Amino acid sequence: MSGSVDECITRLLALAKRFNCFYLSGFHSSECKPFVVEGYQVGLIRPDVMKELIHFPEVFHVTPGCVELNPAFRDYQERSVKVNEVLKELRKKNTFITLKGWRDECYEVKAEFNTTSLLKMDRSATCLFGIRNYGVTINGYVRHPQQGQCLWFQKRASTKQTWPGKWDNMVSGGLSVGHGILETAHKEAMEEASVPPYLLQNLISTSCVSFFFESERGLFPNTEFVFDLELPVDFVPENADGEVDTFEILPVTKCLEKILSPDFKTTSSPVVLDFLIRHGVVTPENEPNYLSIIEFLHVPLQTVYGRCHNKMKENGISLSNI
Amino acid sequence: MSGSVDECITRLLALAKRFNCFYLSGFHSSECKPFVVEGYQVGLIRPDVMKELIHFPEVFHVTPGCVELNPAFRDYQERSVKVNEVLKELRKKNTFITLKGWRDECYEVKAEFNTTSLLKMDRSATCLFGIRNYGVTINGYVRHPQQGQCLWFQKRASTKQTWPGKWDNMVSGGLSVGHGILETAHKEAMEEASVPPYLLQNLISTSCVSFFFESERGLFPNTEFVFDLELPVDFVPENADGEVDTFEILPVTKCLEKILSPDFKTTSSPVVLDFLIRHGVVTPENEPNYLSIIEFLHVPLQTVYGRCHNKMKENGISLSNI
């Protein structure tokens, strides 16, 4: 494999479909049921998960149309505690692989990204409920005098709970409870790659990518806030938190080969693809599926969960009674 | 109006909804019917247009489910000629405003962007059939030592057939029959702004935006291929084809005010918005509707026209008989 841009280019649509495997298949089947909290659909639940939730009727109301969190729970605090109790039970029973990677780090569960949180949930559990999750990624790049534009990658430590040993973006991290977007970008840049504060002043917010992936662990409607960071040619990232095995820098023309490799974390490739599109490496002239690929980098996760439930709520209809 | 970034920011979602007015309303009503050619849905037809097409049953088969181009037409050539004859009739009758701006310049009509063209149609008529159209836009920008990043705009000539006298991107043009994407970008840059070839070497393909607009003229499912072009501080665009009234350069922090003004061409604002997002002016930290706005810059036009018709075709069912 010479890894030339031209050779890789026709394989990109297949990759874009791979990181949207749930959007293209399961999402359109009627197997999964909406997960509803306070009248808002906040997720989607697979049959294997529903089968377990049925055993907790005081917390989850499984109806023909949806799975609803008990509307009697009064507030954020109570909802978070009640769900957490169920998750701890399920964890003890060893029912779900994903709960073996319990994080003691929570994600917010919201109707929309910019609305008040309804509850928090351990990040290892959100994929069981198809909760949209949000992260931050930094493309660390260099303008090399001989090699042209080059992009840094990290190899994940073999001890990581998810995607161990896979290649990944230079810096990324989930947006967990209590942390802002830019704050998370700065924190992760320092922890994962020891980027000093004076270099972080060059950080530029450039886009987001949204895609809907599924694995044996669960459902992943992911949105990544993307930043570009131009680095000096002589900067070498150094890991500070033990979560990275090594770093590598590649000319942008070699990056397609990198993300198409089975050693690359599937759900990190959208950010690289977006970078290569924004910087003129993947173009409508060299990629016949350019428009479709860009659509797959922006699947409508913000509107994908219907709003019919809000209306029921407004009309005072409890979903449990439908 | 001070035009500060913060003041403009909450009005951006309203703008994004404006350039997607059809996507958000008409598209979900059942008023419009699919326009089908050779078994592929290539457009959408409003009731006012259908009312006229009924008078040409030898060309258009108006059925309860769709409007189909007579499947007896053998090829690209015949389909193009037959449709053109109808359009010339309608033009004589003065039925549609848009046909007063007849262009003698055709757009291709395709099932998908990268498939063979089924017919060509005068660009003034494509909005009557909701044909997806494709264009090219160049963001001409400067890194000014005092004013920071600045973006060039053009004011359209008052003699233009569409949006006369409105402010617009520095360079843009429709992708018409026989012209490639990069070729169109170069051609328009030279004609509209006299950008010399040596500067065009800096042209970078950066993205596309897709949105679905409607006006009194018709339906506009638009996709723009976007290029960034860094220009020297002392470069001043000069129009060469009489289609531009004047040019103006603005610091990026003033650009939101510009595109929010009623003097700005609504359907050109998505490209500016995309530029301001990619260059860190509009960010998830300063724009609460950041994710929704990005969704509205990428509505799924490539998949929005259903594919059920292809299947009918494959099964040998003529739509006219349904």
CSV table of C-alpha atoms in Angstrom, one decimal, chain A residues 19-315:
chain,number,residue,atom,x,y,z
A,19,PHE,CA,-18.7,5.4,11.9
A,20,ASN,CA,-22.4,5.9,11.1
A,21,CYS,CA,-23.3,2.3,11.2
A,22,PHE,CA,-26.2,2.8,13.6
A,23,TYR,CA,-27.5,5.9,11.7
A,24,LEU,CA,-27.7,3.8,8.5
A,25,SER,CA,-29.3,0.6,10.0
A,26,GLY,CA,-30.6,0.3,13.5
A,27,PHE,CA,-31.8,3.8,13.7
A,28,HIS,CA,-34.4,3.1,11.0
A,29,SER,CA,-35.6,-0.2,12.4
A,30,SER,CA,-38.3,-0.1,15.1
A,31,GLU,CA,-36.3,-2.4,17.4
A,32,CYS,CA,-35.1,0.4,19.7
A,33,LYS,CA,-37.4,2.5,21.8
A,34,PRO,CA,-37.1,6.2,22.7
A,35,PHE,CA,-35.8,6.9,26.2
A,36,VAL,CA,-37.9,9.7,27.7
A,37,VAL,CA,-37.2,11.9,30.7
A,38,GLU,CA,-39.6,14.7,31.8
A,39,GLY,CA,-41.4,14.4,28.4
A,40,TYR,CA,-38.2,14.8,26.3
A,41,GLN,CA,-36.6,12.1,24.3
A,42,VAL,CA,-33.0,12.0,25.4
A,43,GLY,CA,-32.0,8.6,24.1
A,44,LEU,CA,-32.8,5.3,22.4
A,45,ILE,CA,-32.8,1.9,24.1
A,46,ARG,CA,-31.9,-1.4,22.5
A,47,PRO,CA,-33.9,-4.6,23.2
A,48,ASP,CA,-31.0,-6.2,25.2
A,49,VAL,CA,-31.1,-3.2,27.6
A,50,MET,CA,-34.9,-3.0,27.7
A,51,LYS,CA,-34.9,-6.7,28.8
A,52,GLU,CA,-33.0,-5.7,32.0
A,53,LEU,CA,-34.7,-2.4,32.7
A,54,ILE,CA,-38.1,-4.2,32.9
A,55,HIS,CA,-36.8,-5.6,36.3
A,56,PHE,CA,-36.7,-2.1,37.7
A,57,PRO,CA,-40.3,-0.9,37.2
A,58,GLU,CA,-40.1,1.6,40.1
A,59,VAL,CA,-37.4,3.5,38.0
A,60,PHE,CA,-38.1,2.7,34.4
A,61,HIS,CA,-41.6,2.5,32.8
A,62,VAL,CA,-41.3,0.3,29.8
A,63,THR,CA,-44.4,0.9,27.6
A,64,PRO,CA,-45.1,-0.2,24.1
A,65,GLY,CA,-44.1,3.2,22.7
A,66,CYS,CA,-41.1,4.1,24.9
A,67,VAL,CA,-39.0,3.7,28.0
A,68,GLU,CA,-39.8,6.5,30.4
A,69,LEU,CA,-37.9,7.5,33.5
A,70,ASN,CA,-40.4,7.5,36.4
A,71,PRO,CA,-41.9,11.0,36.2
A,72,ALA,CA,-42.5,11.0,39.9
A,73,PHE,CA,-38.8,11.7,40.5
A,74,ARG,CA,-38.7,15.4,41.5
A,75,ASP,CA,-35.5,16.8,40.3
A,76,TYR,CA,-32.0,16.3,38.8
A,77,GLN,CA,-30.6,15.0,42.1
A,78,GLU,CA,-33.3,12.3,42.6
A,79,ARG,CA,-33.3,11.2,38.9
A,80,SER,CA,-29.5,10.9,39.0
A,81,VAL,CA,-29.5,8.9,42.3
A,82,LYS,CA,-32.3,6.5,41.2
A,83,VAL,CA,-30.7,5.7,37.8
A,84,ASN,CA,-27.3,5.3,39.5
A,85,GLU,CA,-28.7,2.7,41.9
A,86,VAL,CA,-30.0,0.6,38.9
A,87,LEU,CA,-26.7,0.9,37.1
A,88,LYS,CA,-24.8,-0.3,40.2
A,89,GLU,CA,-27.1,-3.3,40.4
A,90,LEU,CA,-26.5,-4.1,36.7
A,91,ARG,CA,-22.8,-3.7,37.2
A,92,LYS,CA,-22.8,-6.2,40.0
A,93,LYS,CA,-24.7,-8.7,37.8
A,94,ASN,CA,-22.1,-8.2,35.0
A,95,THR,CA,-24.8,-7.9,32.4
A,96,PHE,CA,-23.2,-5.3,30.2
A,97,ILE,CA,-19.5,-5.2,29.0
A,98,THR,CA,-19.6,-1.4,29.0
A,99,LEU,CA,-20.2,-1.2,32.8
A,100,LYS,CA,-17.0,-3.1,33.5
A,101,GLY,CA,-15.4,0.1,32.4
A,102,TRP,CA,-17.2,2.1,35.1
A,103,ARG,CA,-15.5,5.6,35.1
A,104,ASP,CA,-16.7,7.5,38.2
A,105,GLU,CA,-17.1,10.4,35.8
A,106,CYS,CA,-20.5,11.5,34.7
A,107,TYR,CA,-22.0,13.0,31.5
A,108,GLU,CA,-25.0,15.3,31.6
A,109,VAL,CA,-28.3,14.0,30.1
A,110,LYS,CA,-30.2,16.9,28.3
A,111,ALA,CA,-33.0,17.4,25.9
A,112,GLU,CA,-30.7,19.7,23.9
A,113,PHE,CA,-27.1,20.6,24.3
A,114,ASN,CA,-27.9,24.2,25.4
A,115,THR,CA,-30.8,23.3,27.8
A,116,THR,CA,-30.7,22.5,31.5
A,117,SER,CA,-29.5,19.0,32.4
A,118,LEU,CA,-32.2,16.5,33.5
A,119,LEU,CA,-29.8,14.1,35.2
A,120,LYS,CA,-26.2,12.9,35.2
A,121,MET,CA,-25.1,9.4,34.4
A,122,ASP,CA,-21.7,7.5,34.6
A,123,ARG,CA,-20.1,7.9,31.1
A,124,SER,CA,-19.7,4.1,30.8
A,125,ALA,CA,-23.5,3.8,31.0
A,126,THR,CA,-24.7,6.4,28.5
A,127,CYS,CA,-24.3,4.1,25.5
A,128,LEU,CA,-26.8,1.7,27.0
A,129,PHE,CA,-29.4,4.5,26.8
A,130,GLY,CA,-28.2,6.1,23.5
A,131,ILE,CA,-27.6,9.4,25.3
A,132,ARG,CA,-26.0,12.0,23.0
A,133,ASN,CA,-22.5,12.6,24.2
A,134,TYR,CA,-20.1,15.5,23.5
A,135,GLY,CA,-16.4,15.7,23.4
A,136,VAL,CA,-13.5,17.9,22.4
A,137,THR,CA,-10.7,17.1,19.9
A,138,ILE,CA,-7.6,19.0,19.1
A,139,ASN,CA,-5.8,18.6,15.7
A,140,GLY,CA,-2.2,19.4,16.6
A,141,TYR,CA,-0.5,20.3,13.3
A,142,VAL,CA,2.8,21.7,12.0
A,143,ARG,CA,3.8,23.5,8.8
A,144,HIS,CA,7.0,21.7,8.1
A,145,PRO,CA,9.5,23.4,5.7
A,146,GLN,CA,10.2,20.2,3.8
A,147,GLN,CA,7.2,17.8,4.5
A,148,GLY,CA,4.5,20.4,4.3
A,149,GLN,CA,1.5,20.3,6.6
A,150,CYS,CA,1.8,17.4,9.2
A,151,LEU,CA,-0.6,16.1,11.8
A,152,TRP,CA,0.2,14.7,15.2
A,153,PHE,CA,-1.5,11.4,16.4
A,154,GLN,CA,-1.4,9.5,19.7
A,155,LYS,CA,-1.4,5.8,20.3
A,156,ARG,CA,-3.8,5.0,23.2
A,157,ALA,CA,-2.3,3.1,26.1
A,158,SER,CA,-3.0,-0.6,26.1
A,159,THR,CA,-4.6,-0.2,29.6
A,160,LYS,CA,-7.4,2.2,28.3
A,161,GLN,CA,-10.9,0.8,29.0
A,162,THR,CA,-12.0,1.6,25.4
A,163,TRP,CA,-10.1,1.1,22.1
A,164,PRO,CA,-6.8,0.1,23.9
A,165,GLY,CA,-3.7,0.4,21.7
A,166,LYS,CA,-5.5,2.1,18.9
A,167,TRP,CA,-4.3,5.2,17.1
A,168,ASP,CA,-6.2,8.4,17.9
A,169,ASN,CA,-6.2,12.2,17.5
A,170,MET,CA,-3.4,14.0,19.3
A,171,VAL,CA,-5.7,15.2,22.1
A,172,SER,CA,-9.3,14.5,22.9
A,173,GLY,CA,-11.7,14.1,25.9
A,174,GLY,CA,-15.3,13.8,26.8
A,175,LEU,CA,-17.3,16.8,28.1
A,176,SER,CA,-18.0,15.6,31.6
A,177,VAL,CA,-20.2,17.2,34.4
A,178,GLY,CA,-18.9,20.6,35.5
A,179,HIS,CA,-16.5,21.3,32.7
A,180,GLY,CA,-16.8,23.7,29.8
A,181,ILE,CA,-15.8,23.1,26.2
A,182,LEU,CA,-12.6,25.3,26.0
A,183,GLU,CA,-11.7,24.4,29.6
A,184,THR,CA,-11.8,20.7,28.6
A,185,ALA,CA,-9.7,21.3,25.5
A,186,HIS,CA,-7.1,23.1,27.6
A,187,LYS,CA,-7.2,20.4,30.4
A,188,GLU,CA,-6.8,17.5,28.0
A,189,ALA,CA,-4.1,19.3,26.0
A,190,MET,CA,-2.0,19.6,29.1
A,191,GLU,CA,-2.7,16.2,30.6
A,192,GLU,CA,-2.5,14.2,27.4
A,193,ALA,CA,0.2,16.0,25.4
A,194,SER,CA,1.9,18.5,27.8
A,195,VAL,CA,1.0,21.4,25.6
A,196,PRO,CA,2.2,24.5,27.5
A,197,PRO,CA,-0.3,27.4,28.1
A,198,TYR,CA,1.5,29.8,25.7
A,199,LEU,CA,1.0,27.5,22.8
A,200,LEU,CA,-2.7,27.0,23.7
A,201,GLN,CA,-3.2,30.6,22.9
A,202,ASN,CA,-3.1,29.5,19.2
A,203,LEU,CA,-6.0,27.1,19.7
A,204,ILE,CA,-8.8,27.9,17.1
A,205,SER,CA,-12.3,26.6,17.3
A,206,THR,CA,-13.1,25.4,13.8
A,207,SER,CA,-16.1,23.1,13.6
A,208,CYS,CA,-18.0,20.2,15.0
A,209,VAL,CA,-18.6,16.7,13.6
A,210,SER,CA,-21.7,14.6,14.5
A,211,PHE,CA,-22.1,10.9,13.7
A,212,PHE,CA,-24.1,7.9,15.1
A,213,PHE,CA,-22.0,4.8,15.8
A,214,GLU,CA,-22.9,1.4,17.4
A,215,SER,CA,-20.6,-1.2,18.9
A,216,GLU,CA,-21.1,-4.3,21.1
A,217,ARG,CA,-21.0,-1.9,24.0
A,218,GLY,CA,-24.0,0.2,22.9
A,219,LEU,CA,-25.1,3.3,20.9
A,220,PHE,CA,-22.9,6.3,20.4
A,221,PRO,CA,-24.6,9.5,19.0
A,222,ASN,CA,-21.4,11.5,19.2
A,223,THR,CA,-20.7,15.2,18.7
A,224,GLU,CA,-17.1,16.5,18.8
A,225,PHE,CA,-16.2,20.1,19.1
A,226,VAL,CA,-13.1,20.5,16.9
A,227,PHE,CA,-10.1,22.8,17.5
A,228,ASP,CA,-7.0,23.3,15.3
A,229,LEU,CA,-3.7,24.0,17.0
A,230,GLU,CA,-0.7,25.0,15.0
A,231,LEU,CA,2.5,23.9,16.8
A,232,PRO,CA,6.1,24.8,16.3
A,233,VAL,CA,8.1,22.3,14.2
A,234,ASP,CA,10.3,21.4,17.1
A,235,PHE,CA,7.4,20.7,19.6
A,236,VAL,CA,7.1,17.1,20.7
A,237,PRO,CA,4.0,16.1,22.7
A,238,GLU,CA,4.7,14.2,26.0
A,239,ASN,CA,2.0,12.4,27.9
A,240,ALA,CA,1.4,13.3,31.5
A,241,ASP,CA,-1.5,11.1,32.6
A,242,GLY,CA,-0.4,7.6,31.6
A,243,GLU,CA,-3.2,7.2,29.0
A,244,VAL,CA,-1.0,7.5,25.9
A,245,ASP,CA,1.5,5.0,24.7
A,246,THR,CA,3.3,7.1,22.1
A,247,PHE,CA,2.9,10.0,19.6
A,248,GLU,CA,3.6,10.1,15.9
A,249,ILE,CA,3.6,12.9,13.3
A,250,LEU,CA,2.6,12.3,9.7
A,251,PRO,CA,2.4,14.5,6.5
A,252,VAL,CA,-1.3,15.2,5.8
A,253,THR,CA,-1.0,13.2,2.5
A,254,LYS,CA,-0.3,10.0,4.7
A,255,CYS,CA,-3.2,10.6,7.1
A,256,LEU,CA,-5.9,9.0,4.9
A,257,GLU,CA,-3.9,5.7,5.0
A,258,LYS,CA,-3.7,6.1,8.8
A,259,ILE,CA,-7.4,6.5,9.4
A,260,LEU,CA,-8.3,3.8,7.0
A,261,SER,CA,-6.2,1.3,8.9
A,262,PRO,CA,-7.9,-1.1,11.3
A,263,ASP,CA,-5.5,0.2,14.0
A,264,PHE,CA,-7.2,3.6,14.0
A,265,LYS,CA,-10.1,4.2,16.5
A,266,THR,CA,-13.1,4.3,14.2
A,267,THR,CA,-14.9,7.0,16.1
A,268,SER,CA,-11.9,9.3,16.0
A,269,SER,CA,-11.6,9.3,12.2
A,270,PRO,CA,-14.4,11.8,11.5
A,271,VAL,CA,-12.4,14.6,13.1
A,272,VAL,CA,-9.3,13.8,10.9
A,273,LEU,CA,-11.5,13.6,7.8
A,274,ASP,CA,-13.0,17.0,8.7
A,275,PHE,CA,-9.5,18.4,9.1
A,276,LEU,CA,-8.3,17.0,5.7
A,277,ILE,CA,-11.4,18.5,4.1
A,278,ARG,CA,-11.0,21.9,5.7
A,279,HIS,CA,-7.3,22.0,4.7
A,280,GLY,CA,-7.8,21.0,1.0
A,281,VAL,CA,-6.4,17.5,1.1
A,282,VAL,CA,-9.7,15.8,0.4
A,283,THR,CA,-11.4,17.9,-2.3
A,284,PRO,CA,-14.5,17.6,-4.6
A,285,GLU,CA,-11.9,17.1,-7.4
A,286,ASN,CA,-10.2,14.1,-5.9
A,287,GLU,CA,-13.1,12.5,-4.0
A,288,PRO,CA,-16.2,11.5,-6.0
A,289,ASN,CA,-18.2,11.0,-2.8
A,290,TYR,CA,-17.2,14.4,-1.3
A,291,LEU,CA,-20.7,15.6,-0.7
A,292,SER,CA,-22.0,12.3,0.8
A,293,ILE,CA,-18.9,12.1,3.1
A,294,ILE,CA,-19.6,15.7,4.4
A,295,GLU,CA,-23.2,14.7,5.1
A,296,PHE,CA,-22.0,11.8,7.1
A,297,LEU,CA,-19.8,14.2,9.2
A,298,HIS,CA,-22.9,16.1,10.1
A,299,VAL,CA,-25.8,13.7,10.7
A,300,PRO,CA,-28.6,15.7,12.4
A,301,LEU,CA,-28.1,14.5,16.0
A,302,GLN,CA,-29.6,17.7,17.4
A,303,THR,CA,-33.0,17.0,15.8
A,304,VAL,CA,-32.9,13.2,15.4
A,305,TYR,CA,-34.7,12.5,18.6
A,306,GLY,CA,-38.3,13.4,18.0
A,307,ARG,CA,-40.1,16.1,19.9
A,308,CYS,CA,-43.5,14.6,20.0
A,309,HIS,CA,-43.0,13.7,23.7
A,310,ASN,CA,-42.6,17.4,24.7
A,311,LYS,CA,-46.0,18.0,23.3
A,312,MET,CA,-47.6,15.1,25.3
A,313,LYS,CA,-45.9,16.6,28.4
A,314,GLU,CA,-47.3,20.1,27.6
A,315,ASN,CA,-50.8,18.6,27.2
